[in-house]
């Protein structure tokens, strides 16, 4: 795949030429992002006081706004038109955490290419994605927008999504859109799972676990970055010169533009680090926040600030150059308008197929007792549950410009299928006290061979503001689960959600559990294809699923401590709950039986520099069905000067295996792949023993040892 590293240098000359012609007011205009079309002041637009828009409803309005910017402002600078394209534009894809469960970077990149190509047709040229915040506390609803808990995997997904959004449009030779990685930085640490909370974390964990994903996004060429709402260790990021300039630009080399999150410039007053909005504008702009998303602080105060302190204009100039470079790189000066007859580009059969393929690849078979799944054709099933036929609730956390009517539900897909008959009963709602719908379940199930229960979280329960203190299904869905399991029919539970839930009762009451996620427009077809065995499930959990909400935060790569959870005598534990996850990171079953050979290393020592080591296993599909297996490599640094996790993902590969086929899978590492943040806070590799594990999830696998020398 083509790498699309964004360097401003090719565009700088033109940007400087434009800057030289600009008045202070026009410069400030380029730093203003306006987010409400209904309150937009057209005189300000014509005066060049707005450089970017968000929430532009359609291509016609986008073109009209571009026309004003290009033809009616003095300098004719086109607009950035931004939008949250979080899991697809019109063709909705699985929610981001769901898509990440595919462990297939090409599919993820391809999904974002489709999303960006559709967004382009809407007049959008700037996408507020990918959200890449590492998150380890599923109470936080925005975990659904990211790639999960792991920095290694999260970095790979971040880069794939950036490449997808910024794919080159063959018609123009420019990227479809600028990606905007967010929320820089550390927003996933929101305390106690409440959105917009402060974030506090030890420095080693911050640099070792939470920051590498952002670096990966910029190294993949992301053109823009969004500064986060939160304070990090007491410093609000939108006003932090350390985070926005010293670390991001001077240390990591980011050349793109930084936009604030929604009103996070003026909100610096609520953080209590400035006395008023004017000081907020001064702090954020001098920190390196180039554009103010809808707080009007730049708009109102930057001119005054520069008049009082002419030296300050240098910050504005730098910001404007970065904004202009972004617009030039996107080709907006040559091509500001989009075709208005655009419906033909959306939801094409190819785009729907891309969504279905990702959905089929990301669904996770969590449990399958005695081959309950796949279902047998020719049988009759009771299909029930509040999410079995709920187009809106199935849309996913950020439905964007999607239309619920385009979502295929599980009920629609199963009813359209020949050779299987379903009796449908909604049964219950996701919330409320009405139990009347459950009554018919027993009678209807009596004539059926099994039950398919479709439950979980409707789309409004997760995402922004979607914090929850109880991640069980909750009543009435749990009550209904108990009733269904008492009917003594094989029970298949399909869980639709966008973040980890505490599924202990689902696991113990069901014969099989399929995590169908919020799976996009083709949700129903993908669930059907898996239930019927047309496709073997191949998704793996990119997050730990707890037994109980009280175990959170919970993640596989924790530090062992002096009394690790597995120590037989004294150990870290709860009085009322096991300390293991219900389903570990990396977990996911298939319909086949995949055997792993011993791990083979090509050598026993690895030099610190200019050396590599290759580890291989052979995986064999000992079954009559085709499967895809996600082969996972983890390592443990046995003795290091600071505590490091007992397992850490360092490689993965999704391989297709025909019935009885075997394949060799190899991973090559250098010593840097085993680095950690050392006592001096630098990336460190120390000599000593490394244990490598290769297997199907984060808790099993065959191991082999070697020495770093
Ligand atoms: C969210 C961002 C989003 C922005 C614009 C904010 O509330 O935190 O993720 O991009 O709104 O919609």
XYZ file of C-alpha atoms and ligand atoms in Angstrom:
721
model
C 0.000 0.000 0.000
C 1.283 3.455 -0.887
C 2.692 5.374 2.063
C 1.405 8.875 2.261
C 3.740 10.779 4.523
C 2.635 14.384 4.826
C 5.468 16.870 4.738
C 4.590 20.514 4.496
C 7.749 21.473 2.600
C 6.392 20.958 -0.949
C 3.524 23.306 -0.160
C 5.346 25.877 1.945
C 6.394 28.191 -0.847
C 2.861 28.685 -2.072
C 1.599 28.990 1.515
C 4.147 31.714 2.231
C 3.169 33.596 -0.915
C -0.427 33.638 0.237
C 0.516 34.571 3.794
C 2.455 37.586 2.531
C -0.743 38.994 1.050
C -2.904 38.492 4.117
C -4.176 41.055 6.582
C -4.140 40.139 10.258
C -7.888 39.658 10.177
C -7.623 37.287 7.200
C -4.882 35.339 8.925
C -6.977 34.910 12.033
C -9.870 33.807 9.821
C -7.827 30.776 8.769
C -7.638 29.677 12.402
C -11.392 29.768 12.901
C -13.494 26.616 12.513
C -17.198 27.273 12.680
C -19.530 24.402 13.548
C -23.091 25.669 13.253
C -24.540 26.385 9.835
C -27.691 27.950 11.242
C -25.727 30.675 13.021
C -23.170 31.255 10.303
C -22.619 34.950 9.578
C -22.277 35.374 5.807
C -20.675 38.797 6.120
C -17.890 37.215 8.165
C -17.562 34.482 5.553
C -17.203 37.053 2.791
C -14.671 38.999 4.847
C -12.486 35.881 5.028
C -12.996 35.498 8.769
C -13.779 31.781 8.648
C -11.295 29.231 7.373
C -13.123 25.982 8.026
C -16.598 24.611 8.600
C -18.022 21.579 10.338
C -21.534 20.132 10.165
C -22.170 21.214 6.567
C -25.260 19.131 5.770
C -24.828 18.251 2.086
C -22.838 18.707 -1.094
C -24.987 21.573 -2.331
C -24.327 23.640 0.777
C -20.665 22.604 0.729
C -20.341 23.895 -2.833
C -22.159 27.113 -2.001
C -19.852 27.747 0.949
C -16.781 26.993 -1.152
C -18.079 29.330 -3.843
C -18.334 32.169 -1.354
C -14.853 31.441 -0.015
C -13.274 31.097 -3.447
C -15.172 33.750 -5.399
C -16.284 36.313 -2.854
C -13.398 36.644 -0.404
C -10.476 38.881 -1.267
C -7.911 36.067 -1.483
C -10.156 33.224 -2.602
C -8.864 30.659 -0.104
C -11.024 27.508 -0.092
C -12.479 26.068 3.090
C -11.627 22.978 5.032
C -14.947 21.217 5.487
C -14.722 18.741 8.337
C -16.931 15.948 9.548
C -16.900 13.017 11.961
C -16.743 10.016 9.670
C -16.227 7.547 12.466
C -17.325 4.258 10.935
C -18.330 5.128 7.432
C -20.208 7.916 5.716
C -23.361 6.542 4.051
C -22.096 2.977 3.922
C -21.793 2.366 7.639
C -19.064 -0.035 8.664
C -18.665 -1.875 11.968
C -17.961 0.541 14.839
C -14.197 1.195 15.130
C -13.543 -1.145 18.055
C -15.539 -3.804 16.221
C -13.615 -3.366 12.969
C -10.392 -3.578 14.956
C -11.408 -7.060 16.072
C -10.822 -8.218 12.484
C -7.045 -8.123 13.048
C -6.949 -7.480 9.298
C -5.202 -4.199 8.565
C -5.914 -4.314 4.849
C -9.634 -4.610 5.433
C -9.526 -1.775 7.964
C -7.594 0.443 5.570
C -9.969 -0.477 2.751
C -12.986 0.430 4.881
C -11.593 3.895 5.527
C -10.809 4.318 1.836
C -14.473 3.690 1.083
C -15.527 6.028 3.906
C -13.254 8.803 2.636
C -14.334 8.339 -0.982
C -17.979 8.728 0.028
C -17.230 11.669 2.328
C -15.412 13.333 -0.575
C -18.615 13.155 -2.606
C -20.444 14.989 0.188
C -18.036 17.924 -0.084
C -16.117 16.836 3.020
C -12.347 17.179 2.768
C -11.326 16.713 6.389
C -12.251 13.709 8.543
C -12.202 13.761 12.350
C -10.872 10.241 12.583
C -9.181 8.016 13.480
C -9.870 8.122 17.183
C -6.917 6.142 18.480
C -6.968 6.685 22.234
C -5.798 3.608 24.119
C -8.495 2.745 26.661
C -8.554 0.142 29.403
C -11.714 1.025 31.246
C -14.796 -0.064 29.341
C -17.033 2.128 31.468
C -15.799 4.885 29.160
C -18.251 4.836 26.246
C -15.730 6.228 23.795
C -13.684 3.055 24.018
C -16.019 2.028 21.185
C -14.361 4.571 18.872
C -10.824 3.277 19.257
C -8.835 0.105 18.658
C -8.772 -1.113 22.244
C -6.246 -1.489 25.022
C -2.969 -2.385 23.348
C -0.375 0.088 22.070
C 1.238 -2.321 19.609
C -2.013 -3.266 17.914
C -3.477 0.226 18.370
C -0.506 1.730 16.538
C -0.946 -0.604 13.576
C -4.659 0.156 13.338
C -4.049 3.901 13.683
C -1.633 3.836 10.756
C -3.971 1.701 8.618
C -6.891 4.044 9.219
C -4.810 7.138 8.404
C -3.635 5.541 5.155
C -7.221 4.634 4.281
C -8.677 8.114 4.842
C -5.821 9.787 3.000
C -5.892 7.402 0.042
C -5.153 9.146 -3.200
C -8.231 9.919 -5.266
C -7.320 8.712 -8.772
C -9.420 11.490 -10.309
C -7.445 14.310 -8.710
C -4.124 12.848 -7.607
C -4.769 14.296 -4.130
C -5.947 12.547 -0.973
C -9.726 12.178 -0.637
C -9.494 13.890 2.725
C -7.128 14.869 5.498
C -7.256 12.483 8.440
C -7.307 13.947 11.937
C -5.989 11.625 14.610
C -7.544 12.244 17.972
C -7.804 12.894 20.816
C -4.213 13.928 21.430
C -3.452 13.024 24.088
C -4.350 10.544 26.779
C -8.121 11.067 26.605
C -8.674 7.322 27.037
C -7.569 7.697 30.640
C -10.795 9.553 31.541
C -11.137 8.916 35.243
C -13.685 6.310 36.302
C -15.021 6.059 32.758
C -16.708 9.467 32.871
C -16.301 11.461 29.680
C -14.494 14.809 29.827
C -12.786 13.906 33.108
C -9.223 14.689 33.997
C -6.605 12.080 33.156
C -3.814 11.189 35.498
C -1.198 8.526 34.923
C 2.390 7.684 35.796
C 4.939 9.020 33.343
C 6.286 5.591 32.398
C 2.804 4.338 31.552
C 2.024 7.513 29.646
C 5.103 7.299 27.435
C 5.164 3.523 27.255
C 1.499 2.709 26.744
C -0.606 5.736 25.856
C 1.482 7.983 23.597
C 2.986 5.598 20.992
C -0.292 5.382 19.032
C -0.261 9.090 18.233
C 3.302 8.864 17.012
C 2.286 5.949 14.792
C -0.519 8.030 13.266
C 1.747 10.918 12.395
C 4.400 8.569 11.038
C 1.732 7.157 8.729
C 1.353 10.656 7.340
C -1.687 12.042 9.148
C -2.168 15.624 8.012
C -3.975 16.880 11.093
C -4.356 16.166 14.790
C -7.063 17.083 17.309
C -6.060 18.239 20.770
C -8.097 16.624 23.480
C -10.571 18.036 25.998
C -8.759 16.608 28.987
C -6.023 17.720 31.256
C -3.175 15.252 31.514
C -1.404 15.052 34.835
C -2.857 18.456 35.626
C -2.075 20.164 32.322
C -4.995 20.846 29.909
C -3.675 19.577 26.581
C -5.239 22.292 24.394
C -3.170 24.868 26.260
C 0.022 22.846 26.558
C 3.048 23.970 24.582
C 4.806 20.868 25.833
C 2.302 18.431 24.279
C 1.344 20.417 21.162
C 4.753 21.726 20.182
C 7.713 20.330 22.081
C 6.668 16.678 22.016
C 4.447 16.491 18.935
C 6.418 18.725 16.594
C 9.913 19.203 17.895
C 10.485 15.663 19.163
C 8.248 13.576 16.909
C 8.426 15.755 13.792
C 4.723 16.333 13.132
C 4.365 18.943 10.391
C 0.590 19.023 10.150
C -2.041 21.184 11.705
C -3.582 20.895 15.168
C -7.257 21.676 15.723
C -8.813 21.951 19.172
C -11.665 19.706 20.159
C -15.116 21.307 20.262
C -14.742 24.521 22.304
C -11.744 23.139 24.157
C -9.988 26.501 23.720
C -12.580 28.519 25.651
C -13.001 25.613 28.091
C -9.492 26.333 29.364
C -11.332 28.816 31.611
C -13.255 25.921 33.223
C -10.003 24.064 33.772
C -9.009 27.122 35.772
C -5.656 27.710 34.075
C -6.609 31.085 32.577
C -8.764 33.875 33.881
C -10.861 34.519 30.773
C -11.398 33.561 27.122
C -8.867 36.073 25.894
C -6.176 34.410 27.968
C -7.455 31.053 26.750
C -6.931 32.172 23.138
C -3.459 33.423 23.993
C -2.474 30.213 25.775
C -3.834 27.811 23.144
C -2.429 29.673 20.138
C 1.013 30.040 21.685
C 0.897 26.369 22.703
C 0.540 25.360 19.055
C -3.193 24.824 18.654
C -3.611 26.135 15.121
C -7.365 26.145 14.815
C -10.156 26.805 17.269
C -13.134 24.469 16.886
C -16.208 26.539 17.476
C -15.325 28.364 20.656
C -14.917 31.757 18.943
C -12.040 32.627 21.275
C -9.567 33.075 18.393
C -12.161 34.935 16.399
C -12.903 37.373 19.218
C -9.532 37.950 20.816
C -6.523 37.156 18.623
C -6.583 40.519 16.861
C -6.561 42.368 20.176
C -3.789 40.109 21.511
C -1.566 40.806 18.498
C -2.240 44.546 18.692
C -1.120 44.534 22.316
C 1.914 42.353 21.577
C 2.999 42.439 17.913
C 5.510 39.647 18.602
C 2.564 37.299 19.068
C 1.789 37.402 15.341
C 4.543 34.832 14.780
C 2.313 32.174 16.394
C -0.577 33.151 14.159
C 1.651 33.049 11.083
C 2.891 29.569 11.899
C -0.658 28.354 12.414
C -1.864 29.908 9.162
C 0.986 28.347 7.196
C 0.012 24.926 8.519
C -3.632 25.482 7.629
C -2.726 26.672 4.145
C -0.359 23.744 3.569
C -3.198 21.372 4.435
C -5.515 23.050 1.942
C -2.868 23.052 -0.780
C -1.970 19.394 -0.162
C -5.626 18.458 -0.512
C -5.776 20.166 -3.904
C -8.581 22.451 -2.754
C -7.276 25.454 -4.657
C -7.590 23.543 -7.947
C -10.653 21.516 -7.057
C -12.884 23.108 -4.414
C -16.240 21.894 -5.771
C -17.896 18.472 -5.913
C -20.405 16.997 -8.324
C -23.894 17.634 -6.941
C -25.498 14.644 -8.602
C -23.744 12.398 -6.101
C -26.215 9.731 -4.943
C -24.760 7.187 -7.350
C -21.528 7.099 -5.369
C -23.040 6.003 -2.071
C -23.873 2.522 -0.839
C -22.734 0.938 -4.085
C -22.691 -2.878 -4.163
C -18.879 -2.734 -3.807
C -19.065 -0.462 -0.785
C -21.686 -2.649 0.881
C -19.561 -5.708 0.126
C -16.549 -4.038 1.804
C -18.678 -3.387 4.871
C -19.971 -6.978 4.933
C -16.494 -8.443 4.550
C -15.192 -6.400 7.460
C -18.244 -7.357 9.534
C -17.751 -11.066 8.778
C -14.092 -10.757 9.713
C -14.603 -8.931 12.984
C -17.374 -10.918 14.644
C -16.012 -12.947 17.543
C -17.226 -16.397 18.511
C -16.878 -16.169 22.281
C -18.273 -19.581 23.217
C -19.444 -22.631 21.286
C -20.423 -25.597 23.441
C -20.475 -28.963 21.666
C -20.653 -27.412 18.227
C -23.925 -25.554 18.864
C -22.909 -23.336 15.987
C -23.138 -23.384 13.044
C -26.890 -23.861 12.997
C -28.350 -26.721 11.083
C -30.368 -25.905 8.001
C -33.883 -27.309 7.807
C -34.591 -26.428 11.424
C -36.811 -23.873 13.058
C -35.582 -21.229 15.505
C -37.167 -18.726 17.809
C -35.468 -15.432 16.941
C -35.938 -13.004 19.780
C -34.490 -10.013 21.596
C -34.670 -6.228 21.447
C -31.846 -5.845 18.919
C -32.889 -8.530 16.421
C -34.857 -6.075 14.342
C -33.822 -2.604 15.454
C -32.466 -0.658 12.496
C -31.733 2.557 14.341
C -30.215 0.886 17.422
C -28.084 -1.275 15.106
C -26.616 1.716 13.250
C -23.620 2.026 15.510
C -22.295 4.720 17.813
C -21.690 7.387 15.188
C -24.275 6.826 12.484
C -23.170 10.033 10.764
C -24.943 10.431 7.471
C -26.116 6.858 7.485
C -29.774 6.006 7.163
C -31.299 3.369 9.455
C -33.298 2.102 6.474
C -30.057 0.865 4.882
C -29.148 -1.409 7.808
C -30.007 -5.088 7.302
C -31.140 -6.514 10.630
C -30.580 -10.069 11.807
C -34.301 -10.719 11.435
C -34.381 -9.496 7.834
C -31.340 -11.550 6.899
C -32.570 -14.778 8.520
C -36.099 -14.416 7.159
C -34.741 -13.965 3.645
C -32.676 -17.148 3.909
C -33.990 -20.360 2.384
C -33.651 -23.558 4.336
C -34.056 -22.148 7.815
C -37.262 -21.043 9.400
C -37.574 -18.423 12.109
C -40.375 -17.415 14.397
C -39.798 -13.837 15.595
C -40.717 -12.331 18.945
C -39.173 -9.080 20.173
C -39.554 -10.276 23.755
C -38.320 -7.237 25.651
C -36.891 -3.753 25.377
C -33.348 -2.791 26.340
C -34.657 -0.757 29.274
C -37.918 -0.273 31.148
C -40.206 -2.394 33.271
C -42.535 -3.845 30.704
C -42.222 -7.644 30.855
C -45.399 -8.412 28.925
C -43.554 -9.165 25.683
C -41.687 -12.070 27.267
C -44.777 -14.119 27.953
C -45.115 -15.684 24.523
C -41.499 -16.959 24.447
C -42.198 -20.302 26.125
C -45.132 -21.143 23.859
C -43.292 -20.166 20.676
C -40.064 -21.913 21.676
C -41.939 -25.176 22.267
C -42.279 -25.724 18.518
C -38.692 -24.624 17.737
C -35.383 -26.509 17.641
C -33.442 -23.706 19.297
C -33.400 -20.062 20.291
C -31.391 -17.140 18.887
C -31.360 -14.268 21.356
C -30.118 -10.928 19.985
C -29.291 -8.516 22.774
C -26.667 -6.002 23.887
C -26.263 -2.242 23.715
C -28.272 -0.003 21.431
C -26.099 2.540 19.631
C -26.963 5.417 21.986
C -25.504 3.628 25.015
C -21.847 3.939 24.020
C -19.767 6.602 22.275
C -19.399 10.181 23.488
C -21.108 10.676 26.827
C -21.774 6.908 26.986
C -20.262 6.200 30.396
C -21.916 3.343 32.296
C -21.311 1.962 35.783
C -22.835 -1.433 35.088
C -21.741 -3.215 31.938
C -23.976 -6.234 32.335
C -26.952 -6.565 29.980
C -29.060 -5.124 32.790
C -32.698 -5.707 33.306
C -34.879 -6.432 31.385
C -32.438 -8.143 28.983
C -30.870 -10.248 31.768
C -34.298 -11.294 33.085
C -35.271 -12.362 29.614
C -32.012 -14.289 29.226
C -32.858 -16.266 32.381
C -36.309 -17.028 31.071
C -34.974 -18.173 27.679
C -32.344 -20.390 29.248
C -34.991 -22.047 31.413
C -36.796 -23.233 28.257
C -34.250 -26.036 27.769
C -33.623 -25.420 24.082
C -30.160 -24.801 22.617
C -29.618 -21.086 23.196
C -27.413 -18.994 20.896
C -26.901 -15.465 22.162
C -25.800 -12.831 19.676
C -24.440 -9.789 21.491
C -24.501 -6.504 19.594
C -22.471 -3.748 21.238
C -19.513 -1.480 20.549
C -17.436 -1.863 23.725
C -16.716 -4.700 26.144
C -19.619 -5.812 28.306
C -19.611 -7.961 31.438
C -21.214 -11.067 29.960
C -20.884 -13.551 32.812
C -24.586 -14.445 32.839
C -24.713 -14.589 29.049
C -21.814 -17.031 29.015
C -23.247 -19.288 31.704
C -26.792 -19.302 30.285
C -26.019 -19.758 26.587
C -24.732 -22.717 24.614
C -23.036 -20.405 22.142
C -22.214 -16.704 22.219
C -21.413 -14.675 19.107
C -20.199 -11.113 19.479
C -21.778 -9.466 16.431
C -20.826 -5.917 17.513
C -22.497 -2.903 15.953
C -21.677 -4.265 12.578
C -22.658 -1.615 10.027
C -25.194 -1.770 7.193
C -24.550 -5.459 6.513
C -24.818 -6.515 10.157
C -27.687 -8.959 9.630
C -26.140 -10.640 6.607
C -22.794 -11.067 8.355
C -24.429 -12.541 11.483
C -26.508 -14.865 9.310
C -23.504 -16.048 7.308
C -21.661 -16.886 10.504
C -24.629 -18.511 12.254
C -25.179 -20.734 9.232
C -21.515 -21.584 8.781
C -21.123 -19.905 5.393
C -18.238 -18.073 7.031
C -16.151 -19.303 9.949
C -15.830 -16.597 12.598
C -12.366 -15.059 12.682
C -12.534 -11.917 14.847
C -10.389 -11.674 17.989
C -10.897 -9.425 20.980
C -8.745 -6.272 20.883
C -9.819 -5.702 24.494
C -10.225 -7.736 27.648
C -13.815 -8.680 28.491
C -14.305 -8.587 32.274
C -16.440 -10.871 34.387
C -17.754 -7.905 36.296
C -17.672 -4.120 35.850
C -15.914 -3.864 39.205
C -12.776 -5.412 37.670
C -12.204 -2.303 35.535
C -9.765 -0.978 34.484
C -8.708 -4.357 33.178
C -6.149 -5.236 30.487
C -3.868 -8.114 29.673
C -0.482 -6.337 29.741
C -0.602 -5.320 33.389
C 2.461 -5.327 35.580
C 2.805 -8.437 37.736
C 3.518 -6.778 41.090
C 5.142 -8.650 43.963
C 2.057 -10.745 44.579
C 0.815 -11.518 41.063
C -2.701 -12.849 40.537
C -1.380 -16.333 39.848
C 0.882 -16.655 42.942
C -0.449 -19.592 44.991
C 0.108 -18.260 48.525
C -0.470 -14.518 48.646
C -1.804 -12.710 45.631
C -3.722 -9.773 44.233
C -7.375 -10.795 44.375
C -11.010 -9.920 45.052
C -13.113 -11.495 47.769
C -16.141 -11.690 45.516
C -14.853 -12.217 41.985
C -12.177 -14.091 40.121
C -9.242 -11.984 38.908
C -9.180 -13.537 35.440
C -11.087 -12.065 32.513
C -14.217 -13.732 31.211
C -12.703 -13.563 27.725
C -9.052 -12.543 27.401
C -7.445 -10.181 24.921
C -6.981 -11.985 21.619
C -9.736 -14.522 22.305
C -11.959 -15.810 19.528
C -13.008 -19.286 18.375
C -13.416 -20.663 14.871
C -15.476 -23.518 13.472
C -12.301 -25.479 12.781
C -9.602 -26.958 14.954
C -6.266 -25.268 14.541
C -3.135 -26.897 15.958
C 0.114 -25.044 16.598
C 3.521 -26.700 16.388
C 6.370 -25.794 18.724
C 7.980 -22.388 18.174
C 11.219 -22.555 16.161
C 13.867 -19.823 16.415
C 16.535 -19.330 13.780
C 19.082 -18.530 16.517
C 19.385 -18.387 20.277
C 20.842 -14.929 20.732
C 19.919 -11.529 19.356
C 22.440 -8.719 19.280
C 21.348 -5.304 20.483
C 22.135 -3.628 17.132
C 22.023 -4.630 13.437
C 20.573 -8.027 14.091
C 17.271 -9.826 13.889
C 15.724 -13.083 14.966
C 12.965 -15.064 13.302
C 10.423 -17.176 15.150
C 8.142 -19.554 13.262
C 5.286 -21.919 13.942
C 3.247 -24.077 11.643
C -0.517 -23.876 12.067
C -2.587 -26.784 10.838
C -6.332 -26.782 10.273
C -7.397 -30.209 11.557
C -10.986 -29.857 10.366
C -13.197 -30.066 7.314
C -14.058 -26.361 7.270
C -12.077 -23.423 5.925
C -11.010 -21.062 8.699
C -9.011 -17.917 9.317
C -6.698 -18.030 12.295
C -5.135 -14.985 13.966
C -1.674 -16.196 14.974
C -0.460 -14.029 17.852
C 3.074 -13.509 19.201
C 3.689 -12.182 22.706
C 6.871 -11.729 24.713
C 8.015 -11.438 28.289
C 11.245 -9.705 29.269
C 12.199 -11.962 32.165
C 14.446 -9.579 34.118
C 14.529 -5.845 33.449
C 15.472 -2.835 35.550
C 11.864 -1.660 35.661
C 8.782 -3.842 35.927
C 7.415 -4.904 32.538
C 4.286 -6.913 31.628
C 4.358 -10.691 31.675
C 2.872 -10.699 28.192
C 3.049 -8.101 25.495
C 1.822 -8.432 21.908
C 4.658 -8.110 19.403
C 3.230 -9.670 16.240
C 0.109 -11.096 14.630
C -0.923 -12.510 11.319
C -4.334 -13.524 10.074
C -3.985 -16.619 7.908
C -6.577 -18.424 5.813
C -6.466 -22.193 6.099
C -8.387 -24.511 3.785
C -9.620 -27.784 5.353
C -6.570 -29.752 6.563
C -4.191 -27.134 5.196
C -1.087 -26.115 7.115
C 0.965 -22.956 6.837
C 4.175 -21.716 8.305
C 3.941 -18.312 9.964
C 7.090 -16.351 10.797
C 7.783 -13.206 12.760
C 11.083 -11.340 12.558
C 12.162 -9.103 15.427
C 14.989 -6.733 16.210
C 16.020 -5.922 19.770
C 14.051 -2.658 19.563
C 10.846 -4.684 19.417
C 11.487 -5.597 23.050
C 12.125 -2.078 24.327
C 10.498 -0.427 27.334
C 10.674 2.961 29.021
C 13.700 2.624 31.279
C 14.691 4.240 34.538
C 15.953 7.268 32.614
C 12.550 7.564 30.850
C 14.124 6.641 27.503
C 13.351 3.719 25.189
C 15.565 0.997 26.584
C 16.619 -2.513 25.629
C 18.612 -4.509 28.149
C 20.550 -7.744 27.683
C 18.860 -10.816 29.077
C 16.315 -13.505 28.455
C 13.159 -13.024 26.403
C 10.361 -15.579 26.374
C 8.349 -15.640 23.191
C 4.834 -17.118 23.108
C 3.006 -17.898 19.878
C -0.597 -19.005 20.041
C -4.258 -18.176 19.552
C -4.729 -15.601 22.357
C -2.966 -13.745 25.163
C -3.193 -16.573 27.698
C -2.025 -19.668 25.819
C 0.574 -20.534 23.217
C 3.843 -22.389 22.831
C 6.973 -20.737 24.125
C 10.634 -20.492 23.257
C 13.461 -18.505 24.845
C 16.413 -16.527 23.586
C 18.928 -14.031 24.926
C 19.453 -10.424 23.967
C 23.204 -9.880 24.075
C -15.706 15.146 20.039
C -14.781 14.972 18.857
C -15.482 15.372 17.590
C -15.979 16.794 17.724
C -16.671 17.331 16.467
C -16.381 16.518 20.052
O -17.390 16.566 21.005
O -14.992 14.940 21.222
O -14.373 13.641 18.791
O -14.624 15.237 16.491
O -16.906 16.847 18.802
O -17.865 16.722 16.238
